[in-house]
Amino acid sequence: MSHDPGERLPGVIELRPATPGDVSALMELWEVAAENDARPADSAAKIETLIARDPEACTVAVTAEGRVVGSLISGWDGWRAHLYRLAVHPDVRRQGLARRLLTHAEARLVALGASRIDAMVLEGNDLGQSLWKDSGYEPQEDWRRWIRPVGTA
Ligand SMILES: CC(C)(COP(=O)(O)OP(=O)(O)OC[C@H]1O[C@@H](n2cnc3c(N)ncnc32)[C@H](O)[C@@H]1OP(=O)(O)O)[C@@H](O)C(=O)NCCC(=O)NCCS
């Protein structure tokens, strides 16, 4: 029998695409649960733009009571596949929810045509790194991301 990464979760936590109605809950989740250093600031408008551009890209984990307790963005541009904003609320950590979000996103990206998936992980985020390592990801030591801020925000 295949292993369901969510099987240890108490109660029912549903994974579904985020809708515009989830935007404020996502902002609140990321304030308390996400890796927030060294990146452009989040905004409700940016999440709305993401949902409008690809309604399946942002997955939320929602309790039976309707509380958003997890998230993962899986971006597919037709060429490369990237994961962003993997976050699980501290109240429900270490119960397999991140693994479940990851399995869900990987299946979506593979179905879209991805042959490799990447995630940006901060040096020093030992918690995040333990999850990625345990899930089969490894740092690509011979590459470094080059960036230039553009626009106004
Ligand atoms: C990292 C994070 C998403 C993990 O969420 P989670 O739902 O608790 O993770 P899971 O229960 O699915 O754990 C999956 C695996 O990750 C590793 N892991 C997760 N939490 C860990 C911890 N506190 N210590 C050590 N390993 C841990 C383990 O290998 C674990 O497997 P195991 O429970 O079978 O040992 C969550 O802690 C979080 O939101 N952290 C802050 C945001 C963040 O750093 N996100 C990653 C950005 S790169």
PDB file of C-alpha atoms and ligand atoms in Angstrom:
ATOM      1  CA  MET A   1       0.000   0.000   0.000  1.00  0.00           C
ATOM      2  CA  SER A   2       1.393   3.423  -0.876  1.00  0.00           C
ATOM      3  CA  HIS A   3       2.317   5.745   1.972  1.00  0.00           C
ATOM      4  CA  ASP A   4       0.009   8.745   2.434  1.00  0.00           C
ATOM      5  CA  PRO A   5       2.234  11.537   3.766  1.00  0.00           C
ATOM      6  CA  GLY A   6      -0.810  13.047   5.459  1.00  0.00           C
ATOM      7  CA  GLU A   7      -1.858   9.974   7.335  1.00  0.00           C
ATOM      8  CA  ARG A   8      -0.503  11.182  10.695  1.00  0.00           C
ATOM      9  CA  LEU A   9      -2.598  14.362  10.625  1.00  0.00           C
ATOM     10  CA  PRO A  10      -5.295  14.614  13.265  1.00  0.00           C
ATOM     11  CA  GLY A  11      -8.704  15.556  11.890  1.00  0.00           C
ATOM     12  CA  VAL A  12      -9.181  16.493   8.283  1.00  0.00           C
ATOM     13  CA  ILE A  13      -6.922  18.975   6.578  1.00  0.00           C
ATOM     14  CA  GLU A  14      -7.847  19.565   2.969  1.00  0.00           C
ATOM     15  CA  LEU A  15      -5.434  20.691   0.285  1.00  0.00           C
ATOM     16  CA  ARG A  16      -6.988  22.929  -2.355  1.00  0.00           C
ATOM     17  CA  PRO A  17      -6.041  25.807  -4.648  1.00  0.00           C
ATOM     18  CA  ALA A  18      -6.045  29.193  -2.914  1.00  0.00           C
ATOM     19  CA  THR A  19      -8.794  31.590  -3.953  1.00  0.00           C
ATOM     20  CA  PRO A  20      -8.963  35.371  -3.606  1.00  0.00           C
ATOM     21  CA  GLY A  21     -10.903  34.739  -0.372  1.00  0.00           C
ATOM     22  CA  ASP A  22      -7.783  33.139   1.163  1.00  0.00           C
ATOM     23  CA  VAL A  23      -5.456  36.073   0.571  1.00  0.00           C
ATOM     24  CA  SER A  24      -5.647  37.700   4.004  1.00  0.00           C
ATOM     25  CA  ALA A  25      -5.351  34.306   5.736  1.00  0.00           C
ATOM     26  CA  LEU A  26      -2.254  33.566   3.658  1.00  0.00           C
ATOM     27  CA  MET A  27      -0.687  36.888   4.627  1.00  0.00           C
ATOM     28  CA  GLU A  28      -1.373  36.102   8.291  1.00  0.00           C
ATOM     29  CA  LEU A  29       0.015  32.569   7.950  1.00  0.00           C
ATOM     30  CA  TRP A  30       3.217  33.794   6.343  1.00  0.00           C
ATOM     31  CA  GLU A  31       3.735  36.400   9.071  1.00  0.00           C
ATOM     32  CA  VAL A  32       3.939  33.687  11.712  1.00  0.00           C
ATOM     33  CA  ALA A  33       5.024  30.615   9.799  1.00  0.00           C
ATOM     34  CA  ALA A  34       7.129  31.389   6.723  1.00  0.00           C
ATOM     35  CA  GLU A  35      10.789  32.028   5.977  1.00  0.00           C
ATOM     36  CA  ASN A  36      10.643  35.803   5.494  1.00  0.00           C
ATOM     37  CA  ASP A  37      14.217  37.094   5.181  1.00  0.00           C
ATOM     38  CA  ALA A  38      15.954  38.340   2.034  1.00  0.00           C
ATOM     39  CA  ARG A  39      13.033  38.453  -0.377  1.00  0.00           C
ATOM     40  CA  PRO A  40      10.555  40.955  -1.842  1.00  0.00           C
ATOM     41  CA  ALA A  41       7.773  41.851   0.606  1.00  0.00           C
ATOM     42  CA  ASP A  42       4.492  39.971   0.332  1.00  0.00           C
ATOM     43  CA  SER A  43       1.336  41.861  -0.524  1.00  0.00           C
ATOM     44  CA  ALA A  44      -2.286  40.944  -1.032  1.00  0.00           C
ATOM     45  CA  ALA A  45      -2.107  42.354  -4.573  1.00  0.00           C
ATOM     46  CA  LYS A  46       0.793  40.073  -5.468  1.00  0.00           C
ATOM     47  CA  ILE A  47      -1.036  36.977  -4.232  1.00  0.00           C
ATOM     48  CA  GLU A  48      -4.139  38.020  -6.175  1.00  0.00           C
ATOM     49  CA  THR A  49      -1.997  38.430  -9.296  1.00  0.00           C
ATOM     50  CA  LEU A  50      -0.535  34.953  -8.807  1.00  0.00           C
ATOM     51  CA  ILE A  51      -3.984  33.383  -8.383  1.00  0.00           C
ATOM     52  CA  ALA A  52      -5.302  35.198 -11.455  1.00  0.00           C
ATOM     53  CA  ARG A  53      -2.310  34.121 -13.559  1.00  0.00           C
ATOM     54  CA  ASP A  54      -2.358  30.468 -12.454  1.00  0.00           C
ATOM     55  CA  PRO A  55      -5.317  29.500 -10.257  1.00  0.00           C
ATOM     56  CA  GLU A  56      -3.674  26.155  -9.391  1.00  0.00           C
ATOM     57  CA  ALA A  57      -0.260  27.499  -8.392  1.00  0.00           C
ATOM     58  CA  CYS A  58      -0.876  28.319  -4.745  1.00  0.00           C
ATOM     59  CA  THR A  59      -2.052  25.388  -2.647  1.00  0.00           C
ATOM     60  CA  VAL A  60      -3.466  25.971   0.819  1.00  0.00           C
ATOM     61  CA  ALA A  61      -3.972  23.435   3.591  1.00  0.00           C
ATOM     62  CA  VAL A  62      -7.266  24.136   5.335  1.00  0.00           C
ATOM     63  CA  THR A  63      -8.705  22.584   8.501  1.00  0.00           C
ATOM     64  CA  ALA A  64     -12.295  21.352   8.734  1.00  0.00           C
ATOM     65  CA  GLU A  65     -13.032  24.646  10.524  1.00  0.00           C
ATOM     66  CA  GLY A  66     -11.756  26.605   7.523  1.00  0.00           C
ATOM     67  CA  ARG A  67      -8.451  27.734   9.033  1.00  0.00           C
ATOM     68  CA  VAL A  68      -5.548  28.092   6.596  1.00  0.00           C
ATOM     69  CA  VAL A  69      -2.622  26.283   8.259  1.00  0.00           C
ATOM     70  CA  GLY A  70      -0.285  25.554   5.368  1.00  0.00           C
ATOM     71  CA  SER A  71       0.787  26.751   1.946  1.00  0.00           C
ATOM     72  CA  LEU A  72       3.006  25.961  -0.989  1.00  0.00           C
ATOM     73  CA  ILE A  73       3.337  27.766  -4.295  1.00  0.00           C
ATOM     74  CA  SER A  74       4.340  25.588  -7.242  1.00  0.00           C
ATOM     75  CA  GLY A  75       5.314  27.739 -10.183  1.00  0.00           C
ATOM     76  CA  TRP A  76       5.464  26.374 -13.724  1.00  0.00           C
ATOM     77  CA  ASP A  77       6.346  28.797 -16.516  1.00  0.00           C
ATOM     78  CA  GLY A  78       6.375  26.203 -19.290  1.00  0.00           C
ATOM     79  CA  TRP A  79      10.132  25.742 -18.913  1.00  0.00           C
ATOM     80  CA  ARG A  80      11.164  25.366 -15.264  1.00  0.00           C
ATOM     81  CA  ALA A  81       9.428  24.394 -12.032  1.00  0.00           C
ATOM     82  CA  HIS A  82       9.934  26.269  -8.781  1.00  0.00           C
ATOM     83  CA  LEU A  83       8.567  25.920  -5.267  1.00  0.00           C
ATOM     84  CA  TYR A  84       7.962  28.891  -2.994  1.00  0.00           C
ATOM     85  CA  ARG A  85       6.352  29.709   0.331  1.00  0.00           C
ATOM     86  CA  LEU A  86       6.299  26.299   1.941  1.00  0.00           C
ATOM     87  CA  ALA A  87       4.902  27.138   5.364  1.00  0.00           C
ATOM     88  CA  VAL A  88       3.084  25.179   8.043  1.00  0.00           C
ATOM     89  CA  HIS A  89       1.559  26.876  11.069  1.00  0.00           C
ATOM     90  CA  PRO A  90       3.443  26.075  14.307  1.00  0.00           C
ATOM     91  CA  ASP A  91       0.237  24.570  15.781  1.00  0.00           C
ATOM     92  CA  VAL A  92       0.240  21.707  13.278  1.00  0.00           C
ATOM     93  CA  ARG A  93       3.918  21.125  12.573  1.00  0.00           C
ATOM     94  CA  ARG A  94       5.678  17.764  12.561  1.00  0.00           C
ATOM     95  CA  GLN A  95       2.553  15.890  11.542  1.00  0.00           C
ATOM     96  CA  GLY A  96       3.405  15.336   7.885  1.00  0.00           C
ATOM     97  CA  LEU A  97       1.641  18.374   6.413  1.00  0.00           C
ATOM     98  CA  ALA A  98       4.692  19.862   4.646  1.00  0.00           C
ATOM     99  CA  ARG A  99       5.458  16.479   3.141  1.00  0.00           C
ATOM    100  CA  ARG A 100       1.860  16.225   1.959  1.00  0.00           C
ATOM    101  CA  LEU A 101       1.952  19.716   0.405  1.00  0.00           C
ATOM    102  CA  LEU A 102       5.210  18.824  -1.318  1.00  0.00           C
ATOM    103  CA  THR A 103       3.905  15.530  -2.714  1.00  0.00           C
ATOM    104  CA  HIS A 104       0.853  17.361  -4.061  1.00  0.00           C
ATOM    105  CA  ALA A 105       2.934  20.101  -5.703  1.00  0.00           C
ATOM    106  CA  GLU A 106       5.444  17.663  -7.188  1.00  0.00           C
ATOM    107  CA  ALA A 107       2.633  15.653  -8.797  1.00  0.00           C
ATOM    108  CA  ARG A 108       1.190  18.830 -10.326  1.00  0.00           C
ATOM    109  CA  LEU A 109       4.555  19.977 -11.675  1.00  0.00           C
ATOM    110  CA  VAL A 110       5.442  16.575 -13.123  1.00  0.00           C
ATOM    111  CA  ALA A 111       2.023  16.399 -14.796  1.00  0.00           C
ATOM    112  CA  LEU A 112       2.748  19.800 -16.370  1.00  0.00           C
ATOM    113  CA  GLY A 113       6.052  18.549 -17.785  1.00  0.00           C
ATOM    114  CA  ALA A 114       8.692  19.325 -15.175  1.00  0.00           C
ATOM    115  CA  SER A 115      11.799  17.141 -15.091  1.00  0.00           C
ATOM    116  CA  ARG A 116      13.429  18.948 -12.161  1.00  0.00           C
ATOM    117  CA  ILE A 117      12.003  20.998  -9.313  1.00  0.00           C
ATOM    118  CA  ASP A 118      13.880  23.621  -7.326  1.00  0.00           C
ATOM    119  CA  ALA A 119      13.399  25.570  -4.145  1.00  0.00           C
ATOM    120  CA  MET A 120      15.287  28.558  -2.767  1.00  0.00           C
ATOM    121  CA  VAL A 121      16.352  27.770   0.798  1.00  0.00           C
ATOM    122  CA  LEU A 122      18.114  30.244   3.041  1.00  0.00           C
ATOM    123  CA  GLU A 123      21.525  29.280   4.335  1.00  0.00           C
ATOM    124  CA  GLY A 124      20.983  28.994   8.073  1.00  0.00           C
ATOM    125  CA  ASN A 125      17.379  27.785   7.842  1.00  0.00           C
ATOM    126  CA  ASP A 126      18.161  24.445   9.441  1.00  0.00           C
ATOM    127  CA  LEU A 127      14.491  23.573   9.875  1.00  0.00           C
ATOM    128  CA  GLY A 128      13.740  24.166   6.193  1.00  0.00           C
ATOM    129  CA  GLN A 129      16.896  22.353   5.124  1.00  0.00           C
ATOM    130  CA  SER A 130      15.999  19.266   7.169  1.00  0.00           C
ATOM    131  CA  LEU A 131      12.688  19.036   5.315  1.00  0.00           C
ATOM    132  CA  TRP A 132      14.229  19.473   1.855  1.00  0.00           C
ATOM    133  CA  LYS A 133      17.044  17.014   2.528  1.00  0.00           C
ATOM    134  CA  ASP A 134      14.593  14.467   3.888  1.00  0.00           C
ATOM    135  CA  SER A 135      12.491  14.902   0.742  1.00  0.00           C
ATOM    136  CA  GLY A 136      15.341  14.152  -1.661  1.00  0.00           C
ATOM    137  CA  TYR A 137      16.473  17.723  -2.496  1.00  0.00           C
ATOM    138  CA  GLU A 138      20.105  18.788  -2.351  1.00  0.00           C
ATOM    139  CA  PRO A 139      21.937  22.089  -2.762  1.00  0.00           C
ATOM    140  CA  GLN A 140      23.368  22.815  -6.206  1.00  0.00           C
ATOM    141  CA  GLU A 141      26.803  24.007  -5.082  1.00  0.00           C
ATOM    142  CA  ASP A 142      28.135  25.171  -8.460  1.00  0.00           C
ATOM    143  CA  TRP A 143      25.327  27.656  -9.108  1.00  0.00           C
ATOM    144  CA  ARG A 144      24.449  30.945  -7.434  1.00  0.00           C
ATOM    145  CA  ARG A 145      21.320  32.985  -8.129  1.00  0.00           C
ATOM    146  CA  TRP A 146      22.052  36.426  -9.592  1.00  0.00           C
ATOM    147  CA  ILE A 147      19.414  39.073  -9.004  1.00  0.00           C
ATOM    148  CA  ARG A 148      18.599  42.705  -9.793  1.00  0.00           C
ATOM    149  CA  PRO A 149      15.668  44.387  -8.070  1.00  0.00           C
ATOM    150  CA  VAL A 150      13.312  46.027 -10.580  1.00  0.00           C
ATOM    151  CA  GLY A 151      10.019  47.926 -10.443  1.00  0.00           C
ATOM    152  CA  THR A 152       8.751  49.815  -7.439  1.00  0.00           C
ATOM    153  CA  ALA A 153       7.927  47.119  -4.878  1.00  0.00           C
TER     154      ALA A 153
HETATM  155  C1  LIG B   1       9.743  23.407   7.433  1.00  0.00           C
HETATM  156  C2  LIG B   1       8.245  23.227   7.665  1.00  0.00           C
HETATM  157  C3  LIG B   1       7.499  23.630   6.394  1.00  0.00           C
HETATM  158  C4  LIG B   1       7.995  21.748   7.984  1.00  0.00           C
HETATM  159  O1  LIG B   1       6.592  21.551   8.113  1.00  0.00           O
HETATM  160  P1  LIG B   1       5.988  20.252   8.859  1.00  0.00           P
HETATM  161  O2  LIG B   1       4.587  20.078   8.430  1.00  0.00           O
HETATM  162  O3  LIG B   1       6.262  20.369  10.297  1.00  0.00           O
HETATM  163  O4  LIG B   1       6.922  19.101   8.239  1.00  0.00           O
HETATM  164  P2  LIG B   1       6.568  17.542   8.181  1.00  0.00           P
HETATM  165  O5  LIG B   1       5.858  17.137   9.424  1.00  0.00           O
HETATM  166  O6  LIG B   1       5.923  17.219   6.880  1.00  0.00           O
HETATM  167  O7  LIG B   1       8.030  16.927   8.229  1.00  0.00           O
HETATM  168  C5  LIG B   1       8.636  16.335   7.094  1.00  0.00           C
HETATM  169  C6  LIG B   1      10.096  16.078   7.422  1.00  0.00           C
HETATM  170  O8  LIG B   1      10.826  17.306   7.546  1.00  0.00           O
HETATM  171  C7  LIG B   1      11.812  17.176   8.576  1.00  0.00           C
HETATM  172  N1  LIG B   1      11.448  18.057   9.703  1.00  0.00           N
HETATM  173  C8  LIG B   1      10.328  18.791   9.835  1.00  0.00           C
HETATM  174  N2  LIG B   1      10.366  19.473  10.993  1.00  0.00           N
HETATM  175  C9  LIG B   1      11.526  19.162  11.600  1.00  0.00           C
HETATM  176  C10 LIG B   1      12.140  19.533  12.828  1.00  0.00           C
HETATM  177  N3  LIG B   1      11.535  20.400  13.667  1.00  0.00           N
HETATM  178  N4  LIG B   1      13.347  19.024  13.138  1.00  0.00           N
HETATM  179  C11 LIG B   1      13.951  18.151  12.316  1.00  0.00           C
HETATM  180  N5  LIG B   1      13.425  17.744  11.125  1.00  0.00           N
HETATM  181  C12 LIG B   1      12.227  18.249  10.790  1.00  0.00           C
HETATM  182  C13 LIG B   1      11.762  15.730   9.030  1.00  0.00           C
HETATM  183  O9  LIG B   1      12.635  14.997   8.212  1.00  0.00           O
HETATM  184  C14 LIG B   1      10.322  15.379   8.737  1.00  0.00           C
HETATM  185  O10 LIG B   1      10.097  14.002   8.579  1.00  0.00           O
HETATM  186  P3  LIG B   1       9.775  13.091   9.883  1.00  0.00           P
HETATM  187  O11 LIG B   1       8.705  13.799  10.667  1.00  0.00           O
HETATM  188  O12 LIG B   1       9.320  11.802   9.264  1.00  0.00           O
HETATM  189  O13 LIG B   1      11.060  13.004  10.644  1.00  0.00           O
HETATM  190  C15 LIG B   1       7.730  24.058   8.874  1.00  0.00           C
HETATM  191  O14 LIG B   1       8.555  23.792   9.994  1.00  0.00           O
HETATM  192  C16 LIG B   1       7.741  25.539   8.602  1.00  0.00           C
HETATM  193  O15 LIG B   1       6.754  26.095   8.116  1.00  0.00           O
HETATM  194  N6  LIG B   1       8.868  26.210   8.920  1.00  0.00           N
HETATM  195  C17 LIG B   1       9.015  27.662   8.713  1.00  0.00           C
HETATM  196  C18 LIG B   1       9.009  28.019   7.243  1.00  0.00           C
HETATM  197  C19 LIG B   1      10.138  27.366   6.497  1.00  0.00           C
HETATM  198  O16 LIG B   1      11.289  27.329   6.930  1.00  0.00           O
HETATM  199  N7  LIG B   1       9.777  26.849   5.311  1.00  0.00           N
HETATM  200  C20 LIG B   1      10.756  26.261   4.397  1.00  0.00           C
HETATM  201  C21 LIG B   1      11.289  27.339   3.555  1.00  0.00           C
HETATM  202  S1  LIG B   1      12.682  26.790   2.595  1.00  0.00           S
END
